[in-house]
PDB file of C-alpha atoms in Angstrom:
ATOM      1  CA  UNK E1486      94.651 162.918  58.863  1.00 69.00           C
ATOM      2  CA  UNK E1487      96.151 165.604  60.962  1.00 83.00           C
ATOM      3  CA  UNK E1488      92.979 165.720  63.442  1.00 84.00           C
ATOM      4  CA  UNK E1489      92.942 161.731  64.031  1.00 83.00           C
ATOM      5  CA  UNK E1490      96.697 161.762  64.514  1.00 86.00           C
ATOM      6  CA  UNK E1491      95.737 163.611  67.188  1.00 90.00           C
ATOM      7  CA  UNK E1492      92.625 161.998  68.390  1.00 89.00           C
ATOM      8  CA  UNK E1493      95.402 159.235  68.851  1.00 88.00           C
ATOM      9  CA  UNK E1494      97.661 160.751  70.781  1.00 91.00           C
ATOM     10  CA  UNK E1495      95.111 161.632  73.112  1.00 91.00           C
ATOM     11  CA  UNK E1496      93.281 158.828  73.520  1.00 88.00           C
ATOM     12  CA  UNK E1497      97.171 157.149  74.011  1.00 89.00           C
ATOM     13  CA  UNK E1498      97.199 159.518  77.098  1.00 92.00           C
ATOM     14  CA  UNK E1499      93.704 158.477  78.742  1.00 90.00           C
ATOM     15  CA  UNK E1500      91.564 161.178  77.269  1.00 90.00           C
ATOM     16  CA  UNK E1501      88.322 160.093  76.495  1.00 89.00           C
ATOM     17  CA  UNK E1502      86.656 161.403  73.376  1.00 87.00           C
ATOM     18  CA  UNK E1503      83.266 162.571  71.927  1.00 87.00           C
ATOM     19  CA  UNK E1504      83.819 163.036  68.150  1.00 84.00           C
ATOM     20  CA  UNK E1505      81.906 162.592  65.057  1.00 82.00           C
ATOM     21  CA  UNK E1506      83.098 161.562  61.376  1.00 81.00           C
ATOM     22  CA  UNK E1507      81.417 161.414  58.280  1.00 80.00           C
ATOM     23  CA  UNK E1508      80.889 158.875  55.476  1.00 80.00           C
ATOM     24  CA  UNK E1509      77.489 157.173  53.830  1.00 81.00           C
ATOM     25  CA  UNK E1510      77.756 154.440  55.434  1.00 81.00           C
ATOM     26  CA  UNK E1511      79.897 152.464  57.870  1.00 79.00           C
ATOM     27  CA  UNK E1512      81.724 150.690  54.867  1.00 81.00           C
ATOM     28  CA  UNK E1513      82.657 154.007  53.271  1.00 83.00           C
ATOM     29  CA  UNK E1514      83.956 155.120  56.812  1.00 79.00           C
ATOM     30  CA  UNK E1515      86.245 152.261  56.986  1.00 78.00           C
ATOM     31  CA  UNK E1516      87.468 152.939  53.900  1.00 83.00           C
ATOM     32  CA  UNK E1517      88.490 156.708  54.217  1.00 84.00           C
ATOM     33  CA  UNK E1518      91.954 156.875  54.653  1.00 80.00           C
ATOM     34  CA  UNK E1519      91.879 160.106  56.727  1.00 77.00           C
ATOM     35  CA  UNK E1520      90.042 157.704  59.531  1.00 81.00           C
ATOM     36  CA  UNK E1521      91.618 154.161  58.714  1.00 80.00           C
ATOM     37  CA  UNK E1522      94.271 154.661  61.759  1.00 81.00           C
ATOM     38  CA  UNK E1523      91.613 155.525  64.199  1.00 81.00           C
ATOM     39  CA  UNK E1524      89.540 152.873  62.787  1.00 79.00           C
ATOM     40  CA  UNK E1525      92.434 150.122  63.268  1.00 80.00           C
ATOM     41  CA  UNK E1526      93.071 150.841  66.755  1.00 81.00           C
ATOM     42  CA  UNK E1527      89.244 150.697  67.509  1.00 80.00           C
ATOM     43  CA  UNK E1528      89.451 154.802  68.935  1.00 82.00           C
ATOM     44  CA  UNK E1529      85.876 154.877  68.321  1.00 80.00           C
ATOM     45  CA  UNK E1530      83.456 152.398  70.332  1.00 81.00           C
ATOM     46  CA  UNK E1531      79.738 153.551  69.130  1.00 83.00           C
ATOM     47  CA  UNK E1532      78.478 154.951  65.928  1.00 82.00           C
ATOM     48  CA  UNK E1533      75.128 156.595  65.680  1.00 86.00           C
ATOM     49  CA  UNK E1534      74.177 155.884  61.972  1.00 85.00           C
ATOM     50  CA  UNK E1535      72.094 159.152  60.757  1.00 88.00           C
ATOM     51  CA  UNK E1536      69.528 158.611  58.094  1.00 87.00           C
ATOM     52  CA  UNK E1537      68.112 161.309  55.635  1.00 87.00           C
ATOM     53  CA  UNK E1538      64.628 161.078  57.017  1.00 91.00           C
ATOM     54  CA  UNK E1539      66.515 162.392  60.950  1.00 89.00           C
ATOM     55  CA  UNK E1540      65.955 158.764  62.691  1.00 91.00           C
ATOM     56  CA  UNK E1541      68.996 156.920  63.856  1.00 90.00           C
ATOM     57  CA  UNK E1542      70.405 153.360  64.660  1.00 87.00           C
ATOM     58  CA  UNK E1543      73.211 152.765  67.263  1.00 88.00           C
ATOM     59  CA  UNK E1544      76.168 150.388  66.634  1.00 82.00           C
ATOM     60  CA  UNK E1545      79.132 149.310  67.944  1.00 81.00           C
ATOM     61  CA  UNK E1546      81.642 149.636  65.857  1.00 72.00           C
ATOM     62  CA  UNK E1547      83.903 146.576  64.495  1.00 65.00           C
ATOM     63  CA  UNK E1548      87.451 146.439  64.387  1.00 59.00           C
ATOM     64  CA  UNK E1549      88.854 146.795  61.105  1.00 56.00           C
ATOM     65  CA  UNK E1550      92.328 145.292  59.534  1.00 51.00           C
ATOM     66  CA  UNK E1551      94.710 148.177  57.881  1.00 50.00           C
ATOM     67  CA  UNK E1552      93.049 147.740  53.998  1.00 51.00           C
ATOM     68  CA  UNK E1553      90.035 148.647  55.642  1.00 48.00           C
ATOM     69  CA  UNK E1554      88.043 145.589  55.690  1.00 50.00           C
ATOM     70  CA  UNK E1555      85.905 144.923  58.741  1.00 50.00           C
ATOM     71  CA  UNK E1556      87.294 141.947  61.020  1.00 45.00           C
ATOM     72  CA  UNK E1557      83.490 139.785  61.930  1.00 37.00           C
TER      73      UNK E1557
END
């Protein structure tokens, strides 16, 4: 919680960011409450989606309201 109250902060100031964040899935992302305030306030624009077999999808990423549901 510590590191995205600071991801804030900076990204509050301009900075642009290059960060990564780990869940199984983009559901389980939005739910973590150690990323749900970067989540809400949409700090994070792309999400590469890893799989186990080292291919990847890109996504944009969805805002999300403060329970952690996605908005569509």
């Amino acid at each position: 919680a510590e590191d995205c109250n600071a991801m804030i902060q900076a990204a509050n100031c301009g900075v642009y960011l290059i960060a990564t964040a780990h869940g199984n899935s983009l559901e389980d992302f939005f739910h973590r409450s150690a990323y749900r305030a970067a989540a809400e306030r949409s700090l994070f624009q792309t999400v590469l989606l890893l799989r186990p077999d080292k291919t990847f999808t890109v996504e944009g990423m969805k805002p999300c309201t403060s329970n952690g549901s996605v908005r569509y």
